[in-house]
Amino acid sequence: MRLQRDRSLLLMIDFQAGLLPVIEGGLQVIEEAAWLANVAEALAVPVWLTEQYPEKLGGTAAGLISELGEHQVWQKHHFSAMEAPEFAQALKAQSVQQVVICGTEAHICVLQSALGLLEAGYSVYWLSEATASRRCEEARFARERACAQGAIAVTADMVAYEWLDRCDTALFKEVHRRLLKPRSSRGVTFF
Amino acid sequence: MRLQRDRSLLLMIDFQAGLLPVIEGGLQVIEEAAWLANVAEALAVPVWLTEQYPEKLGGTAAGLISELGEHQVWQKHHFSAMEAPEFAQALKAQSVQQVVICGTEAHICVLQSALGLLEAGYSVYWLSEATASRRCEEARFARERACAQGAIAVTADMVAYEWLDRCDTALFKEVHRRLLKPRSSRGVTFF
Amino acid sequence: MRLQRDRSLLLMIDFQAGLLPVIEGGLQVIEEAAWLANVAEALAVPVWLTEQYPEKLGGTAAGLISELGEHQVWQKHHFSAMEAPEFAQALKAQSVQQVVICGTEAHICVLQSALGLLEAGYSVYWLSEATASRRCEEARFARERACAQGAIAVTADMVAYEWLDRCDTALFKEVHRRLLKPRSSRGVTFF
Amino acid sequence: MRLQRDRSLLLMIDFQAGLLPVIEGGLQVIEEAAWLANVAEALAVPVWLTEQYPEKLGGTAAGLISELGEHQVWQKHHFSAMEAPEFAQALKAQSVQQVVICGTEAHICVLQSALGLLEAGYSVYWLSEATASRRCEEARFARERACAQGAIAVTADMVAYEWLDRCDTALFKEVHRRLLKPRSSRGVTFF
């Protein structure tokens, strides 16, 4: 039930330049997704991104890309990432069982991808402060629907502390100093 | 789990002239139900309506009927549509597994119909912005009760994008231009 | 899943004179419980009351008793009515499967009775506008806990319309005129 | 489903001096946890405390310790108490099936401990007014996640009255006079 870093992957759905300006909380979702991606990088958790129809909606927001270390980008035309066979196969090839999902819009591409992941047998963790829609109430409906079908709503702090597991390691101390502590007093909205 | 247009039916419960004026959100439920009916029509999803005791409560609101394309109307005296044998049999004759339900009052006829559909083995999708009661809190209790027994709360946007499945088709482009885009910035209350 | 009047019983827990003055919503719970008891009486649904330690907390509030027709009163010392063997046995002797429960305090005697009923195999319907506690947030926690363990949260209007089943009977017309209609525009708080 | 005092243990997670000042509701959680610990003591329910990395975060808050009777303290470095083998084994050696959990931070050490307890087969009762985080919304997400995985959200009053079971005993009268009654009109926030 707890997240384990060697079985996890962080999946960022459609954080695209052409979408974010109309999202309620668009600035925050980028900031919090980037923060967790930094934690993931420190812990060797893979970071994957999708882009919906980038020829029309633009690529991933520059403000997010500039914060990322190693990552992989997938383009898609179906709203659900799992409908793209190359994505589904590549995911299957990873030793991943737990997918932490975030992105926009919560009730379209994130939700459909989450449902596809659940159907394929993955555990899905819905990152509440980095998953949003144009209407924030609609993001809440998306989260509740995903959870009703088996997803687990989490916060970035929950994920980080579960990946870290214990506090008496050099790794914890470094991540705490560089990422956990600076964020601890930051105000956050959970969608 | 996701909605599929070739297995779906849109069921509108008792949007009647004699009921709507006392419903909290009565104007909105008509507008949003009509919008999704237009999406359904574009995607060849059948649209069915019920009327409760029309000799007393009046027929379906004219403002809704005028927006509809092809549709079928069923009259009933039980609060649950599924108690009317001709309705239940006609539904069984369709190749339908997923029923998107909306209407008034949420906690009486919509709820009882939803429970009847669930008992009969259908998947029930509760359309949150088009299902209301006189007291909006009571509509929420109805939704939560239906969901506790297996229904899935959805928004009109969720339904439309799941029915459409992908964005690189002529059909998507037409529906997007004509229906999705014009509604995207509209304020909506979810009951 | 729907309530049926020939399998139902209305159970009122500890609406006692010595408790009600400190309950948030104490006046309303009496009024709404009495209203549903009147519907129950019209439909021949049995109405049972319990009293916790009446030698200390006083009997059932006079304002409720005066509204009731035929009813049965049980006294108890355990917080859960189901711990009183004579109550549990008498209930078993009835042809009852669905218990609509209400009363005070939600998080003590109503909750414990509800859990006992669920353990004994009854379907429990938690009457939201007539079940309250000193702190209304605590009544909500009680309702959510009961529901997490299988109870179903309902409103008085839901119960009445499910018991009535259809609108084209003389019985419906009489209950509608005398009870449903006069209450329809009344403001109600759901706990 | 109801709590039974001879199968229960009260587990207080990391109420530490170095953590509490930044917790939203830090003063209340200490007060309410101490209150329930007093009830536990009166009923011979064991009270256990954990301390996370006390060499850094300080020991248990003096304001809580001074209120406690007999209790046992466990130190840990994993966020989940169940990852400490000596804790897990000692718990197994008790005749305990129901663990009432509270503490800080809700979404880190309390949550991870709760999930570990659930995995090990214990029933977990999440004490809502004594379990908090820096951000109170995040405590709510923690509670809801624990509950989605089988924990049961409770209030201190619920726990006390279930442990007491009935009102006609000398024990009830003493606990009522000394603890239940004085707290009954106190305002409480449930996280």
CSV table of N, CA, C and O in Angstrom, one decimal, chain C residues 141-186:
chain,number,residue,atom,x,y,z
C,141,PHE,N,-19.3,12.5,11.2
C,141,PHE,CA,-18.4,11.4,11.3
C,141,PHE,C,-19.1,10.1,11.6
C,141,PHE,O,-18.7,9.1,11.1
C,142,ALA,N,-20.1,10.2,12.4
C,142,ALA,CA,-20.9,9.0,12.7
C,142,ALA,C,-21.6,8.5,11.5
C,142,ALA,O,-21.5,7.3,11.2
C,143,ARG,N,-22.2,9.3,10.7
C,143,ARG,CA,-22.9,8.9,9.5
C,143,ARG,C,-21.9,8.3,8.5
C,143,ARG,O,-22.1,7.2,8.0
C,144,GLU,N,-20.7,8.9,8.4
C,144,GLU,CA,-19.8,8.4,7.4
C,144,GLU,C,-19.2,7.1,7.9
C,144,GLU,O,-18.9,6.2,7.1
C,145,ARG,N,-19.0,6.9,9.2
C,145,ARG,CA,-18.5,5.6,9.7
C,145,ARG,C,-19.6,4.5,9.5
C,145,ARG,O,-19.2,3.4,9.0
C,146,ALA,N,-20.8,4.8,9.8
C,146,ALA,CA,-21.9,3.8,9.6
C,146,ALA,C,-21.9,3.4,8.1
C,146,ALA,O,-22.0,2.3,7.7
C,147,CYS,N,-21.8,4.4,7.2
C,147,CYS,CA,-21.9,4.2,5.8
C,147,CYS,C,-20.7,3.4,5.3
C,147,CYS,O,-20.8,2.5,4.5
C,148,ALA,N,-19.5,3.7,5.9
C,148,ALA,CA,-18.3,2.9,5.5
C,148,ALA,C,-18.5,1.4,5.9
C,148,ALA,O,-17.9,0.5,5.3
C,149,GLN,N,-19.4,1.2,6.8
C,149,GLN,CA,-19.6,-0.2,7.2
C,149,GLN,C,-20.9,-0.8,6.7
C,149,GLN,O,-21.3,-1.9,7.1
C,150,GLY,N,-21.5,-0.1,5.7
C,150,GLY,CA,-22.6,-0.7,5.0
C,150,GLY,C,-23.9,0.0,5.2
C,150,GLY,O,-24.9,-0.3,4.4
C,151,ALA,N,-24.1,1.0,6.1
C,151,ALA,CA,-25.3,1.7,6.2
C,151,ALA,C,-25.5,2.6,4.9
C,151,ALA,O,-24.5,2.9,4.2
C,152,ILE,N,-26.7,3.0,4.7
C,152,ILE,CA,-27.0,3.9,3.6
C,152,ILE,C,-27.6,5.2,4.1
C,152,ILE,O,-28.6,5.2,4.8
C,153,ALA,N,-27.0,6.3,3.7
C,153,ALA,CA,-27.5,7.6,4.2
C,153,ALA,C,-28.7,8.0,3.3
C,153,ALA,O,-28.6,8.0,2.1
C,154,VAL,N,-29.8,8.3,3.9
C,154,VAL,CA,-31.0,8.7,3.2
C,154,VAL,C,-31.6,10.0,3.8
C,154,VAL,O,-31.2,10.5,4.8
C,155,THR,N,-32.5,10.5,3.0
C,155,THR,CA,-33.3,11.7,3.5
C,155,THR,C,-34.7,11.2,3.7
C,155,THR,O,-35.1,10.2,3.1
C,156,ALA,N,-35.5,12.0,4.5
C,156,ALA,CA,-36.9,11.6,4.8
C,156,ALA,C,-37.7,11.5,3.5
C,156,ALA,O,-38.5,10.6,3.3
C,157,ASP,N,-37.4,12.4,2.6
C,157,ASP,CA,-38.1,12.4,1.3
C,157,ASP,C,-37.8,11.1,0.5
C,157,ASP,O,-38.7,10.5,-0.1
C,158,MET,N,-36.6,10.7,0.4
C,158,MET,CA,-36.2,9.5,-0.2
C,158,MET,C,-37.0,8.3,0.3
C,158,MET,O,-37.6,7.5,-0.4
C,159,VAL,N,-37.0,8.2,1.6
C,159,VAL,CA,-37.7,7.1,2.3
C,159,VAL,C,-39.2,7.1,1.9
C,159,VAL,O,-39.7,6.1,1.5
C,160,ALA,N,-39.8,8.3,2.0
C,160,ALA,CA,-41.2,8.3,1.8
C,160,ALA,C,-41.6,7.9,0.4
C,160,ALA,O,-42.5,7.1,0.1
C,161,TYR,N,-40.8,8.4,-0.6
C,161,TYR,CA,-41.1,8.1,-2.0
C,161,TYR,C,-40.8,6.7,-2.4
C,161,TYR,O,-41.4,6.1,-3.2
C,162,GLU,N,-39.8,6.1,-1.7
C,162,GLU,CA,-39.5,4.7,-2.0
C,162,GLU,C,-40.6,3.8,-1.3
C,162,GLU,O,-41.1,2.8,-1.9
C,163,TRP,N,-41.0,4.1,-0.1
C,163,TRP,CA,-42.1,3.4,0.5
C,163,TRP,C,-43.4,3.5,-0.4
C,163,TRP,O,-44.1,2.5,-0.5
C,164,LEU,N,-43.6,4.6,-1.0
C,164,LEU,CA,-44.8,4.8,-1.8
C,164,LEU,C,-44.7,4.2,-3.2
C,164,LEU,O,-45.8,3.8,-3.8
C,165,ASP,N,-43.6,4.1,-3.8
C,165,ASP,CA,-43.3,3.4,-5.0
C,165,ASP,C,-43.9,3.9,-6.3
C,165,ASP,O,-43.2,3.9,-7.3
C,166,ARG,N,-45.1,4.4,-6.3
C,166,ARG,CA,-45.8,4.9,-7.5
C,166,ARG,C,-46.7,6.0,-7.1
C,166,ARG,O,-47.2,6.2,-6.0
C,167,CYS,N,-47.1,6.8,-8.1
C,167,CYS,CA,-47.9,8.0,-7.8
C,167,CYS,C,-49.4,7.9,-8.2
C,167,CYS,O,-50.1,8.9,-8.0
C,168,ASP,N,-49.7,6.8,-8.8
C,168,ASP,CA,-51.1,6.7,-9.3
C,168,ASP,C,-52.0,5.9,-8.4
C,168,ASP,O,-52.9,5.2,-8.9
C,169,THR,N,-51.8,6.0,-7.1
C,169,THR,CA,-52.7,5.3,-6.1
C,169,THR,C,-53.4,6.3,-5.2
C,169,THR,O,-52.9,7.4,-5.0
C,170,ALA,N,-54.5,5.8,-4.6
C,170,ALA,CA,-55.2,6.7,-3.7
C,170,ALA,C,-54.3,6.9,-2.5
C,170,ALA,O,-54.3,8.1,-1.9
C,171,LEU,N,-53.5,5.9,-2.1
C,171,LEU,CA,-52.6,6.1,-0.9
C,171,LEU,C,-51.6,7.2,-1.2
C,171,LEU,O,-51.4,8.1,-0.3
C,172,PHE,N,-51.0,7.2,-2.4
C,172,PHE,CA,-50.0,8.2,-2.7
C,172,PHE,C,-50.7,9.6,-2.6
C,172,PHE,O,-50.2,10.6,-2.0
C,173,LYS,N,-51.9,9.7,-3.2
C,173,LYS,CA,-52.5,11.0,-3.3
C,173,LYS,C,-52.8,11.5,-1.9
C,173,LYS,O,-52.6,12.7,-1.6
C,174,GLU,N,-53.2,10.7,-1.0
C,174,GLU,CA,-53.6,11.1,0.3
C,174,GLU,C,-52.3,11.5,1.1
C,174,GLU,O,-52.3,12.6,1.7
C,175,VAL,N,-51.3,10.7,1.0
C,175,VAL,CA,-50.0,11.0,1.7
C,175,VAL,C,-49.4,12.3,1.1
C,175,VAL,O,-48.8,13.1,1.8
C,176,HIS,N,-49.5,12.4,-0.2
C,176,HIS,CA,-48.9,13.6,-0.9
C,176,HIS,C,-49.6,14.9,-0.4
C,176,HIS,O,-48.9,15.9,-0.1
C,177,ARG,N,-50.9,14.8,-0.4
C,177,ARG,CA,-51.7,16.0,0.0
C,177,ARG,C,-51.4,16.4,1.5
C,177,ARG,O,-51.2,17.5,1.8
C,178,ARG,N,-51.4,15.4,2.3
C,178,ARG,CA,-51.3,15.6,3.7
C,178,ARG,C,-49.9,15.8,4.3
C,178,ARG,O,-49.7,16.5,5.2
C,179,LEU,N,-48.9,15.1,3.7
C,179,LEU,CA,-47.6,15.1,4.2
C,179,LEU,C,-46.5,15.6,3.3
C,179,LEU,O,-45.6,16.4,3.6
C,180,LEU,N,-46.4,15.0,2.1
C,180,LEU,CA,-45.3,15.3,1.2
C,180,LEU,C,-45.4,16.8,0.7
C,180,LEU,O,-44.4,17.5,0.8
C,181,LYS,N,-46.5,17.2,0.2
C,181,LYS,CA,-46.6,18.6,-0.3
C,181,LYS,C,-46.3,19.7,0.7
C,181,LYS,O,-45.5,20.6,0.5
C,182,PRO,N,-47.0,19.6,1.9
C,182,PRO,CA,-46.7,20.6,2.9
C,182,PRO,C,-45.3,20.7,3.3
C,182,PRO,O,-44.8,21.8,3.7
C,183,ARG,N,-44.5,19.6,3.2
C,183,ARG,CA,-43.1,19.7,3.6
C,183,ARG,C,-42.2,20.1,2.5
C,183,ARG,O,-41.0,20.5,2.7
C,184,SER,N,-42.7,20.1,1.3
C,184,SER,CA,-41.8,20.1,0.1
C,184,SER,C,-40.9,21.4,0.1
C,184,SER,O,-39.8,21.4,-0.4
C,185,SER,N,-41.5,22.5,0.6
C,185,SER,CA,-40.7,23.8,0.5
C,185,SER,C,-40.0,24.1,1.8
C,185,SER,O,-39.5,25.2,2.0
C,186,ARG,N,-40.1,23.2,2.8
C,186,ARG,CA,-39.5,23.4,4.1
C,186,ARG,C,-38.0,23.3,4.0
C,186,ARG,O,-37.4,22.4,3.4
